[in-house]
Every structure is written in structure tokens, then in C-alpha cells.
Amino acid sequence: MLEGWACRYKVLPSGTRQVLAFLMPGDACDLHIGLLAEMDHSIQTITPAKVATIERVDMDALMDRRPAIARAMYISQLIDEGTMRAWITSMGRRTSTERVAHLMCELYLRARNIGLNAEDSLSLPLSQILLADALGMTAVHINRVLKELRLQGAMALGRGSLEIIDPDMIVRIAGFDDGYLHRRLRVA
């Protein structure tokens, strides 16, 4: 992703959608997809976006010639897998309030790391329906949870923006530990 936001998702036979990941500028997706006959999920842009595609043969040659790039791509993939484990943990063991708070912490931190947000706010182009699909909730339930987090003074989600009102509180509610994002990892 060069610009904009996208999501990785699956549509179930019932027609419902499960969002599996959000992609932001700088994210690479499906490094090894060329090894498979077809993808088992879909990717859709959420905002206007610029996406770079690299042919499999060119990517293989680049990674062969430039070990630092290969290492960076593999680290990116490992961080994606760590993020997936965090999402699975949220779906399986966190309460709905913890789950929403955890995702907001993750998105805020990821956006901050690439310069997308101001001091305490983030332009967040995700509808409540999209968030519900990511968190395994109904739109009505996520609306209740967002209201609860706002009334507690932790965060506020407005149309297109997330404001972190009390960073310590939202981290505490989420039980958030950013270790799975490996922010301190050096590529070279």
C-alpha cells in the first residue's frame, strides 16, 4: 500500500463478511501468494488508494539480490502474523469492550508509526459496520461499546476520526501490549 486504507476479508456462505486485517500505507500483503493457485480471501480498498504491484519473478529477483529487502519483507510478514494472533486472541478471549479498545490502540499506534495521525487523534476511515465485521459484533453492539468508551472518557470515535482522550485508560481497558507489532525491530 502506497496510499490509503484497505482491508483483507472473507465472505461466508451466509453472505456475512469477516474483516481479517486493515492495511495502511507501507503495508505489504501476501508476499508468497504467487506460490498458490488462488487466494483464499479478498482485499478491498476502503479509501482512494495507490497500490504497487510487483511481478512474482521481479520480487524473487529483488529478494535474491538484496538480502536487506528480503529480511524487511519477511519481518513485515511475521508482524502481520503476530497481528493476526492478537486478533484471534481478541475474538476468542477479550470482552467486546476490550476488543474495541485493543483494535483502536493498534490502529492508532500503527498510524502514528507511519505519520498518519496528530498528537491525540487519527483520521479513521472505518465505518461502524466495517468495525463490526472486523470485531465479530453487530453494528448495534459496536455502537453501544463505542458509546461506553466515550462515556468512560477513554476515546471518542466521530465520523472519520478517532480521538484518544485518555491513553492510559484505553491501554488499560484493552490490556494492550504493543510487543506483537515489533516496533523496535531493525531491518538492516
XYZ file of N, CA, C and O in Angstrom:
752
model
N 0.862 -1.179 0.000
C 0.000 0.000 0.000
C 0.902 1.235 0.000
O 1.732 1.382 0.885
N 0.691 2.088 -0.984
C 1.444 3.332 -1.019
C 0.648 4.460 -0.360
O 1.214 5.290 0.342
N -0.644 4.486 -0.611
C -1.532 5.488 -0.020
C -2.879 4.836 0.238
O -3.281 3.921 -0.482
N -3.593 5.364 1.227
C -4.947 4.909 1.510
C -5.007 3.704 2.435
O -3.992 3.257 2.958
N -6.227 3.227 2.634
C -6.500 2.094 3.512
C -7.205 0.996 2.713
O -7.965 1.270 1.787
N -6.967 -0.235 3.119
C -7.647 -1.388 2.527
C -7.928 -2.381 3.639
O -7.472 -2.217 4.777
N -8.697 -3.410 3.312
C -8.922 -4.476 4.284
C -8.839 -5.826 3.589
O -9.111 -5.944 2.394
N -8.447 -6.795 4.355
C -8.420 -8.194 3.934
C -9.683 -8.806 4.546
O -9.977 -8.564 5.716
N -10.448 -9.601 3.767
C -11.707 -10.132 4.297
C -12.088 -11.443 3.619
O -11.571 -11.796 2.575
N -13.020 -12.130 4.259
C -13.645 -13.334 3.695
C -15.155 -13.153 3.779
O -15.652 -12.598 4.752
N -15.846 -13.639 2.759
C -17.305 -13.646 2.781
C -17.738 -15.083 3.016
O -17.295 -16.000 2.316
N -18.587 -15.280 4.003
C -19.076 -16.610 4.337
C -20.257 -16.980 3.449
O -20.879 -16.099 2.841
N -20.600 -18.270 3.365
C -21.742 -18.687 2.528
C -23.041 -17.961 2.873
O -23.885 -17.741 2.013
N -23.183 -17.532 4.134
C -24.394 -16.806 4.539
C -24.429 -15.384 4.001
O -25.434 -14.693 4.121
N -23.285 -14.929 3.432
C -23.208 -13.564 2.923
C -22.582 -12.595 3.904
O -22.338 -11.441 3.559
N -22.332 -13.039 5.127
C -21.695 -12.153 6.093
C -20.207 -12.057 5.784
O -19.622 -12.931 5.154
N -19.613 -10.971 6.253
C -18.200 -10.705 5.970
C -17.416 -10.681 7.270
O -17.868 -10.131 8.269
N -16.232 -11.271 7.246
C -15.297 -11.169 8.360
C -14.078 -10.417 7.855
O -13.393 -10.879 6.948
N -13.824 -9.247 8.433
C -12.615 -8.495 8.102
C -11.472 -9.125 8.883
O -11.570 -9.350 10.090
N -10.396 -9.441 8.184
C -9.266 -10.154 8.769
C -8.087 -9.247 9.089
O -7.230 -9.614 9.887
N -8.005 -8.093 8.444
C -6.888 -7.168 8.674
C -7.192 -5.834 8.005
O -7.950 -5.778 7.032
N -6.594 -4.796 8.545
C -6.619 -3.487 7.901
C -5.221 -3.207 7.388
O -4.230 -3.448 8.076
N -5.146 -2.697 6.160
C -3.869 -2.388 5.529
C -3.736 -0.879 5.398
O -4.666 -0.196 4.961
N -2.571 -0.376 5.791
C -2.270 1.054 5.756
C -1.069 1.282 4.843
O -0.380 0.327 4.477
N -0.766 2.549 4.533
C 0.417 2.814 3.722
C 1.665 2.166 4.327
O 1.881 2.205 5.532
N 2.448 1.561 3.455
C 3.657 0.877 3.896
C 3.473 -0.606 4.113
O 4.443 -1.354 4.170
N 2.224 -1.050 4.234
C 1.964 -2.478 4.439
C 2.126 -3.232 3.124
O 1.711 -2.766 2.064
N 2.736 -4.381 3.227
C 2.829 -5.296 2.089
C 1.849 -6.424 2.378
O 1.594 -6.761 3.533
N 1.300 -6.983 1.349
C 0.382 -8.084 1.606
C 0.672 -9.253 0.682
O 1.024 -9.064 -0.481
N 0.560 -10.406 1.271
C 0.629 -11.654 0.514
C 1.919 -11.818 -0.281
O 1.913 -12.074 -1.475
N 3.033 -11.709 0.438
C 4.349 -11.846 -0.168
C 4.489 -13.141 -0.960
O 5.087 -13.166 -2.026
N 3.920 -14.218 -0.460
C 4.100 -15.526 -1.093
C 2.883 -15.997 -1.885
O 2.811 -17.160 -2.253
N 1.940 -15.105 -2.176
C 0.705 -15.531 -2.827
C 0.974 -16.152 -4.198
O 0.232 -17.030 -4.642
N 2.057 -15.763 -4.852
C 2.375 -16.315 -6.155
C 2.679 -17.802 -6.131
O 2.677 -18.469 -7.165
N 2.907 -18.339 -4.941
C 3.171 -19.767 -4.807
C 1.889 -20.587 -4.856
O 1.933 -21.801 -5.034
N 0.747 -19.929 -4.682
C -0.543 -20.621 -4.657
C -1.326 -20.352 -5.942
O -1.127 -19.329 -6.599
N -2.240 -21.244 -6.248
C -3.059 -21.086 -7.452
C -4.053 -19.937 -7.311
O -4.369 -19.247 -8.285
N -4.566 -19.718 -6.096
C -5.530 -18.638 -5.873
C -5.524 -18.230 -4.414
O -5.106 -18.988 -3.536
N -6.000 -17.011 -4.166
C -6.096 -16.509 -2.794
C -7.313 -17.124 -2.125
O -8.303 -17.424 -2.782
N -7.244 -17.269 -0.804
C -8.376 -17.803 -0.046
C -9.180 -16.688 0.615
O -10.031 -16.936 1.452
N -8.887 -15.443 0.258
C -9.585 -14.285 0.805
C -9.532 -13.173 -0.236
O -8.922 -13.332 -1.293
N -10.143 -12.055 0.082
C -10.166 -10.904 -0.829
C -9.551 -9.698 -0.145
O -9.473 -9.640 1.085
N -9.154 -8.737 -0.950
C -8.650 -7.463 -0.446
C -9.424 -6.367 -1.158
O -9.637 -6.432 -2.371
N -9.851 -5.379 -0.390
C -10.654 -4.277 -0.932
C -10.138 -2.964 -0.367
O -9.791 -2.893 0.820
N -10.077 -1.937 -1.207
C -9.703 -0.623 -0.685
C -10.886 -0.031 0.077
O -12.048 -0.276 -0.264
N -10.573 0.726 1.094
C -11.588 1.394 1.912
C -11.661 2.872 1.535
O -12.709 3.488 1.602
N -10.517 3.406 1.154
C -10.410 4.795 0.727
C -9.773 4.801 -0.665
O -9.251 3.776 -1.105
N -9.780 5.947 -1.336
C -8.969 6.009 -2.555
C -7.535 5.613 -2.184
O -7.038 5.988 -1.116
N -6.901 4.840 -3.038
C -5.597 4.290 -2.675
C -4.680 4.195 -3.875
O -5.138 4.153 -5.019
N -3.387 4.156 -3.572
C -2.371 3.819 -4.559
C -1.740 2.522 -4.081
O -1.300 2.430 -2.941
N -1.716 1.551 -4.963
C -1.192 0.235 -4.622
C -0.131 -0.134 -5.649
O -0.355 0.001 -6.853
N 1.008 -0.572 -5.175
C 2.066 -1.033 -6.078
C 1.988 -2.548 -6.177
O 1.791 -3.227 -5.174
N 2.108 -3.042 -7.389
C 2.179 -4.493 -7.581
C 3.530 -4.823 -8.193
O 4.051 -4.055 -9.012
N 4.076 -5.929 -7.766
C 5.369 -6.384 -8.263
C 5.199 -7.818 -8.740
O 4.677 -8.664 -8.002
N 5.604 -8.069 -9.954
C 5.503 -9.419 -10.505
C 6.325 -10.388 -9.661
O 7.379 -10.028 -9.152
N 5.835 -11.595 -9.542
C 6.491 -12.627 -8.734
C 7.966 -12.800 -9.107
O 8.839 -12.834 -8.259
N 8.260 -12.885 -10.397
C 9.639 -13.087 -10.852
C 10.518 -11.900 -10.462
O 11.674 -12.078 -10.054
N 9.973 -10.678 -10.534
C 10.732 -9.485 -10.153
C 10.976 -9.450 -8.647
O 12.060 -9.074 -8.199
N 9.968 -9.833 -7.871
C 10.114 -9.853 -6.416
C 11.151 -10.895 -6.005
O 11.999 -10.623 -5.146
N 11.093 -12.063 -6.608
C 12.084 -13.106 -6.298
C 13.495 -12.615 -6.605
O 14.412 -12.804 -5.794
N 13.673 -11.992 -7.757
C 14.999 -11.485 -8.140
C 15.460 -10.392 -7.177
O 16.622 -10.375 -6.750
N 14.565 -9.484 -6.827
C 14.895 -8.401 -5.894
C 15.324 -8.956 -4.544
O 16.328 -8.531 -3.968
N 14.582 -9.931 -4.045
C 14.908 -10.504 -2.738
C 16.196 -11.327 -2.795
O 16.932 -11.384 -1.807
N 16.492 -11.925 -3.932
C 17.759 -12.651 -4.090
C 18.948 -11.694 -4.109
O 19.985 -11.974 -3.512
N 18.788 -10.569 -4.803
C 19.894 -9.602 -4.940
C 20.077 -8.721 -3.718
O 21.173 -8.238 -3.468
N 18.986 -8.464 -2.986
C 19.026 -7.505 -1.872
C 18.551 -8.170 -0.586
O 17.368 -8.097 -0.236
N 19.460 -8.827 0.147
C 19.070 -9.532 1.376
C 18.367 -8.632 2.401
O 17.490 -9.101 3.120
N 18.731 -7.359 2.455
C 18.076 -6.460 3.422
C 16.598 -6.273 3.075
O 15.749 -6.184 3.959
N 16.284 -6.212 1.783
C 14.880 -6.095 1.374
C 14.143 -7.391 1.689
O 13.020 -7.374 2.197
N 14.781 -8.523 1.413
C 14.158 -9.818 1.736
C 13.876 -9.893 3.235
O 12.784 -10.297 3.646
N 14.850 -9.478 4.045
C 14.660 -9.508 5.503
C 13.500 -8.594 5.913
O 12.671 -8.977 6.738
N 13.442 -7.408 5.335
C 12.357 -6.473 5.662
C 10.995 -7.068 5.300
O 10.026 -6.935 6.059
N 10.909 -7.714 4.162
C 9.645 -8.321 3.735
C 9.249 -9.470 4.661
O 8.073 -9.619 5.006
N 10.205 -10.273 5.053
C 9.897 -11.377 5.965
C 9.505 -10.859 7.341
O 8.584 -11.387 7.969
N 10.172 -9.805 7.815
C 9.794 -9.206 9.102
C 8.371 -8.663 9.018
O 7.564 -8.854 9.933
N 8.055 -7.994 7.911
C 6.696 -7.480 7.719
C 5.670 -8.607 7.785
O 4.615 -8.478 8.417
N 5.997 -9.720 7.148
C 5.081 -10.867 7.173
C 4.940 -11.433 8.583
O 3.838 -11.786 9.014
N 6.030 -11.498 9.325
C 5.965 -12.003 10.698
C 5.139 -11.077 11.592
O 4.387 -11.543 12.458
N 5.251 -9.774 11.366
C 4.435 -8.822 12.130
C 2.964 -8.991 11.768
O 2.090 -8.961 12.641
N 2.663 -9.209 10.482
C 1.278 -9.490 10.071
C 0.743 -10.722 10.799
O -0.402 -10.742 11.250
N 1.570 -11.748 10.909
C 1.144 -12.973 11.587
C 0.950 -12.722 13.087
O 0.010 -13.247 13.691
N 1.813 -11.898 13.692
C 1.636 -11.532 15.094
C 0.346 -10.762 15.304
O -0.367 -10.966 16.291
N 0.042 -9.879 14.360
C -1.205 -9.114 14.428
C -2.404 -10.047 14.309
O -3.390 -9.906 15.039
N -2.307 -11.023 13.424
C -3.400 -11.989 13.286
C -3.607 -12.763 14.600
O -4.742 -12.978 15.016
N -2.510 -13.138 15.254
C -2.649 -13.838 16.545
C -3.312 -12.940 17.589
O -4.141 -13.397 18.382
N -2.976 -11.647 17.575
C -3.610 -10.709 18.506
C -5.103 -10.598 18.220
O -5.924 -10.546 19.147
N -5.482 -10.582 16.937
C -6.897 -10.507 16.573
C -7.628 -11.785 16.980
O -8.754 -11.731 17.469
N -7.002 -12.932 16.792
C -7.625 -14.199 17.201
C -7.827 -14.210 18.706
O -8.891 -14.619 19.198
N -6.839 -13.733 19.445
C -6.963 -13.647 20.906
C -8.118 -12.730 21.282
O -8.910 -13.053 22.176
N -8.234 -11.605 20.590
C -9.347 -10.689 20.866
C -10.687 -11.363 20.628
O -11.593 -11.274 21.462
N -10.805 -12.033 19.490
C -12.084 -12.674 19.149
C -12.434 -13.789 20.130
O -13.603 -14.006 20.435
N -11.414 -14.471 20.628
C -11.673 -15.624 21.485
C -11.753 -15.325 22.963
O -12.476 -16.003 23.691
N -11.031 -14.317 23.432
C -10.912 -14.144 24.874
C -11.175 -12.751 25.422
O -11.344 -12.598 26.622
N -11.187 -11.729 24.598
C -11.434 -10.383 25.117
C -12.928 -10.084 25.089
O -13.645 -10.532 24.203
N -13.365 -9.301 26.067
C -14.751 -8.837 26.059
C -14.927 -7.884 24.882
O -13.939 -7.417 24.300
N -16.154 -7.567 24.558
C -16.386 -6.665 23.425
C -15.741 -5.300 23.663
O -15.169 -4.718 22.737
N -15.782 -4.802 24.883
C -15.170 -3.509 25.192
C -13.650 -3.593 25.059
O -13.023 -2.711 24.465
N -13.062 -4.653 25.580
C -11.614 -4.847 25.458
C -11.212 -4.989 23.990
O -10.190 -4.458 23.561
N -12.020 -5.700 23.227
C -11.749 -5.941 21.807
C -11.725 -4.632 21.020
O -10.805 -4.392 20.228
N -12.721 -3.785 21.231
C -12.770 -2.491 20.534
C -11.590 -1.631 20.965
O -10.893 -1.046 20.120
N -11.344 -1.553 22.270
C -10.234 -0.734 22.765
C -8.903 -1.234 22.211
O -8.034 -0.437 21.831
N -8.729 -2.546 22.141
C -7.486 -3.115 21.630
C -7.271 -2.736 20.160
O -6.176 -2.316 19.762
N -8.313 -2.865 19.344
C -8.184 -2.503 17.937
C -7.873 -1.015 17.783
O -7.042 -0.629 16.963
N -8.518 -0.167 18.580
C -8.258 1.269 18.483
C -6.818 1.586 18.867
O -6.153 2.398 18.219
N -6.298 0.926 19.906
C -4.893 1.115 20.287
C -3.975 0.697 19.147
O -3.020 1.409 18.809
N -4.264 -0.462 18.565
C -3.423 -0.966 17.470
C -3.429 -0.012 16.282
O -2.367 0.346 15.755
N -4.609 0.391 15.843
C -4.699 1.266 14.671
C -4.043 2.616 14.932
O -3.338 3.154 14.076
N -4.251 3.150 16.133
C -3.640 4.435 16.494
C -2.119 4.329 16.463
O -1.434 5.166 15.883
N -1.571 3.273 17.069
C -0.125 3.095 17.129
C 0.464 2.866 15.736
O 1.477 3.466 15.366
N -0.170 2.008 14.954
C 0.322 1.761 13.594
C 0.303 3.052 12.774
O 1.254 3.348 12.037
N -0.765 3.832 12.894
C -0.865 5.092 12.154
C 0.188 6.080 12.641
O 0.809 6.780 11.831
N 0.400 6.135 13.944
C 1.414 7.045 14.489
C 2.798 6.676 13.957
O 3.594 7.542 13.620
N 3.071 5.395 13.862
C 4.383 4.952 13.402
C 4.681 5.330 11.960
O 5.840 5.376 11.564
N 3.635 5.599 11.172
C 3.866 6.000 9.781
C 3.462 7.458 9.529
O 3.372 7.891 8.384
N 3.202 8.209 10.605
C 2.941 9.632 10.492
C 1.558 10.012 10.008
O 1.375 11.088 9.455
N 0.564 9.156 10.244
C -0.793 9.452 9.777
C -1.652 10.212 10.778
O -2.751 10.611 10.444
N -1.190 10.375 12.004
C -2.079 10.990 12.986
C -1.451 12.196 13.655
O -0.238 12.375 13.643
N -2.334 13.001 14.239
C -1.909 14.140 15.039
C -1.591 13.619 16.441
O -1.595 12.420 16.686
N -1.376 14.516 17.367
C -0.965 14.135 18.727
C -1.904 13.123 19.379
O -1.477 12.115 19.880
N -3.196 13.412 19.385
C -4.129 12.525 20.085
C -5.306 12.088 19.219
O -6.277 11.547 19.715
N -5.215 12.330 17.918
C -6.323 11.943 17.051
C -5.795 11.300 15.778
O -4.637 11.453 15.418
N -6.683 10.582 15.117
C -6.342 9.836 13.925
C -7.512 9.907 12.955
O -8.659 9.708 13.359
N -7.209 10.198 11.714
C -8.233 10.106 10.685
C -8.488 8.615 10.466
O -7.595 7.886 10.051
N -9.681 8.173 10.799
C -10.003 6.748 10.766
C -11.186 6.526 9.818
O -12.333 6.737 10.196
N -10.904 6.065 8.607
C -11.950 5.946 7.587
C -12.740 4.639 7.677
O -13.066 4.033 6.661
N -13.048 4.203 8.888
C -13.721 2.921 9.075
C -15.123 3.147 9.631
O -15.287 3.737 10.699
N -16.113 2.661 8.928
C -17.496 2.781 9.401
C -17.720 1.819 10.571
O -16.948 0.873 10.780
N -18.803 2.032 11.292
C -19.152 1.112 12.374
C -19.449 -0.278 11.825
O -19.144 -1.278 12.479
N -19.997 -0.364 10.642
C -20.269 -1.679 10.041
C -18.959 -2.404 9.743
O -18.821 -3.596 10.019
N -17.982 -1.688 9.212
C -16.677 -2.290 8.939
C -15.996 -2.727 10.238
O -15.425 -3.819 10.319
N -16.075 -1.882 11.264
C -15.512 -2.263 12.572
C -16.228 -3.487 13.130
O -15.591 -4.392 13.687
N -17.540 -3.515 12.992
C -18.306 -4.674 13.474
C -17.863 -5.942 12.752
O -17.687 -7.002 13.379
N -17.644 -5.849 11.451
C -17.194 -7.002 10.681
C -15.781 -7.436 11.085
O -15.429 -8.601 10.976
N -14.973 -6.509 11.551
C -13.614 -6.845 11.993
C -13.615 -7.457 13.389
O -12.760 -8.277 13.711
N -14.579 -7.058 14.197
C -14.568 -7.448 15.609
C -15.597 -8.522 15.962
O -15.747 -8.877 17.131
N -16.301 -9.032 14.971
C -17.274 -10.090 15.232
C -18.462 -9.631 16.044
O -18.952 -10.352 16.910
N -18.925 -8.431 15.773
C -20.054 -7.850 16.501
C -21.109 -7.368 15.507
O -20.844 -7.260 14.316
N -22.269 -7.045 16.029
C -23.264 -6.372 15.200
C -22.982 -4.875 15.241
O -22.310 -4.377 16.151
N -23.498 -4.157 14.270
C -23.328 -2.706 14.248
C -23.981 -2.064 15.474
O -23.453 -1.103 16.036
N -25.104 -2.606 15.921
C -25.792 -2.077 17.108
C -24.912 -2.259 18.340
O -24.747 -1.341 19.150
N -24.318 -3.438 18.478
C -23.487 -3.701 19.660
C -22.229 -2.834 19.653
O -21.850 -2.285 20.689
N -21.601 -2.685 18.504
C -20.388 -1.859 18.475
C -20.724 -0.414 18.786
O -19.956 0.279 19.447
N -21.898 0.040 18.361
C -22.326 1.393 18.693
C -22.419 1.569 20.205
O -21.981 2.580 20.750
N -22.981 0.569 20.888
C -23.081 0.615 22.368
C -21.695 0.664 23.011
O -21.469 1.413 23.957
N -20.788 -0.160 22.508
C -19.437 -0.221 23.079
C -18.705 1.097 22.853
O -18.033 1.608 23.759
N -18.824 1.667 21.667
C -18.180 2.952 21.393
C -18.730 4.044 22.306
O -17.971 4.886 22.808
N -20.026 4.020 22.543
C -20.637 4.992 23.455
C -20.096 4.793 24.870
O -19.767 5.765 25.562
N -19.977 3.530 25.298
C -19.447 3.238 26.636
C -18.016 3.763 26.783
O -17.675 4.389 27.793
N -17.169 3.530 25.776
C -15.782 4.002 25.844
C -15.714 5.529 25.850
O -14.855 6.116 26.509
N -16.630 6.175 25.138
C -16.693 7.637 25.142
C -17.131 8.156 26.498
O -16.527 9.074 27.060
N -18.170 7.537 27.080
C -18.661 7.970 28.388
C -17.642 7.734 29.496
O -17.587 8.497 30.467
N -16.816 6.703 29.347
C -15.754 6.450 30.325
C -14.614 7.458 30.186
O -13.763 7.553 31.064
N -14.578 8.175 29.072
C -13.529 9.167 28.845
C -12.255 8.587 28.270
O -11.193 9.213 28.365
N -12.336 7.410 27.649
C -11.144 6.768 27.086
C -10.876 7.233 25.660
O -9.738 7.527 25.300
N -11.925 7.271 24.840
C -11.776 7.605 23.424
C -13.101 8.075 22.869
O -14.146 7.864 23.481
N -13.030 8.704 21.714
C -14.248 9.109 21.007
C -14.038 8.827 19.524
O -13.015 9.202 18.955
N -14.999 8.154 18.937
C -14.961 7.862 17.514
C -16.047 8.695 16.860
O -17.233 8.485 17.101
N -15.604 9.668 16.070
C -16.547 10.501 15.331
C -16.568 10.068 13.885
O -15.904 9.101 13.509
N -17.275 10.778 13.073
C -17.337 10.444 11.650
C -15.958 10.656 11.035
O -15.524 11.776 10.804
N -15.266 9.553 10.806
C -13.974 9.614 10.146
C -12.788 9.936 11.022
O -11.695 10.156 10.514
N -12.977 9.980 12.344
C -11.824 10.281 13.195
C -11.926 9.573 14.546
O -13.007 9.344 15.071
N -10.766 9.225 15.058
C -10.627 8.617 16.377
C -9.849 9.579 17.248
O -8.773 10.037 16.851
N -10.388 9.914 18.410
C -9.673 10.743 19.376
C -9.400 9.900 20.612
O -10.326 9.335 21.206
N -8.138 9.799 20.974
C -7.748 9.115 22.207
C -7.781 10.167 23.301
O -6.945 11.072 23.330
N -8.753 10.087 24.183
C -8.928 11.084 25.234
C -8.005 10.788 26.410
O -7.343 11.677 26.930
N -7.950 9.534 26.818
C -7.113 9.128 27.943
C -6.310 7.894 27.524
O -6.792 6.764 27.645
N -5.078 8.112 27.017
C -4.278 6.987 26.520
C -4.056 5.887 27.559
O -4.147 4.703 27.231
N -3.780 6.274 28.798
C -3.546 5.261 29.836
C -4.789 4.419 30.071
O -4.705 3.201 30.244
N -5.945 5.061 30.061
C -7.187 4.338 30.306
C -7.487 3.354 29.173
O -7.832 2.205 29.432
N -7.353 3.791 27.939
C -7.696 2.885 26.836
C -6.728 1.711 26.775
O -7.127 0.580 26.502
N -5.453 1.959 27.061
C -4.465 0.868 27.104
C -4.828 -0.112 28.216
O -4.760 -1.328 28.035
N -5.233 0.413 29.348
C -5.620 -0.437 30.495
C -6.884 -1.243 30.173
O -6.936 -2.447 30.425
N -7.873 -0.610 29.587
C -9.110 -1.312 29.223
C -8.804 -2.436 28.236
O -9.309 -3.551 28.364
N -7.954 -2.148 27.259
C -7.632 -3.120 26.209
C -6.699 -4.222 26.692
O -6.648 -5.298 26.093
N -5.943 -3.947 27.765
C -4.873 -4.859 28.138
C -3.834 -4.871 27.018
O -3.270 -5.905 26.678
N -3.596 -3.689 26.442
C -2.784 -3.577 25.232
C -1.299 -3.638 25.528
O -0.785 -2.909 26.362
N -0.622 -4.528 24.823
C 0.832 -4.645 24.842
C 1.262 -4.651 23.383
O 0.912 -5.562 22.634
N 2.012 -3.634 22.988
C 2.355 -3.481 21.566
C 3.499 -4.378 21.105
O 3.949 -4.269 19.965
N 3.929 -5.317 21.911
C 5.045 -6.185 21.550
C 4.858 -6.913 20.237
O 5.820 -7.127 19.492
N 3.632 -7.295 19.909
C 3.393 -8.049 18.670
C 3.624 -7.212 17.415
O 3.755 -7.760 16.314
N 3.716 -5.891 17.569
C 3.982 -5.019 16.422
C 5.480 -4.824 16.188
O 5.870 -4.246 15.177
N 6.300 -5.268 17.112
C 7.762 -5.257 16.976
C 8.284 -3.920 16.463
O 9.084 -3.863 15.529
N 7.864 -2.852 17.111
C 8.245 -1.509 16.662
C 9.745 -1.238 16.779
O 10.263 -0.399 16.082
N 10.428 -1.917 17.654
C 11.835 -1.643 17.865
C 12.751 -2.489 16.984
O 13.961 -2.368 17.030
N 12.179 -3.322 16.177
C 12.950 -4.229 15.321
C 13.652 -3.456 14.209
O 13.048 -2.625 13.547
N 14.919 -3.716 14.018
C 15.693 -3.069 12.954
C 15.801 -4.022 11.761
O 16.033 -5.207 11.937
N 15.686 -3.476 10.582
C 15.708 -4.286 9.362
C 17.138 -4.553 8.910
O 17.511 -5.640 8.547
N 17.977 -3.547 8.873
C 19.332 -3.708 8.322
C 20.329 -4.119 9.386
O 20.163 -4.004 10.535
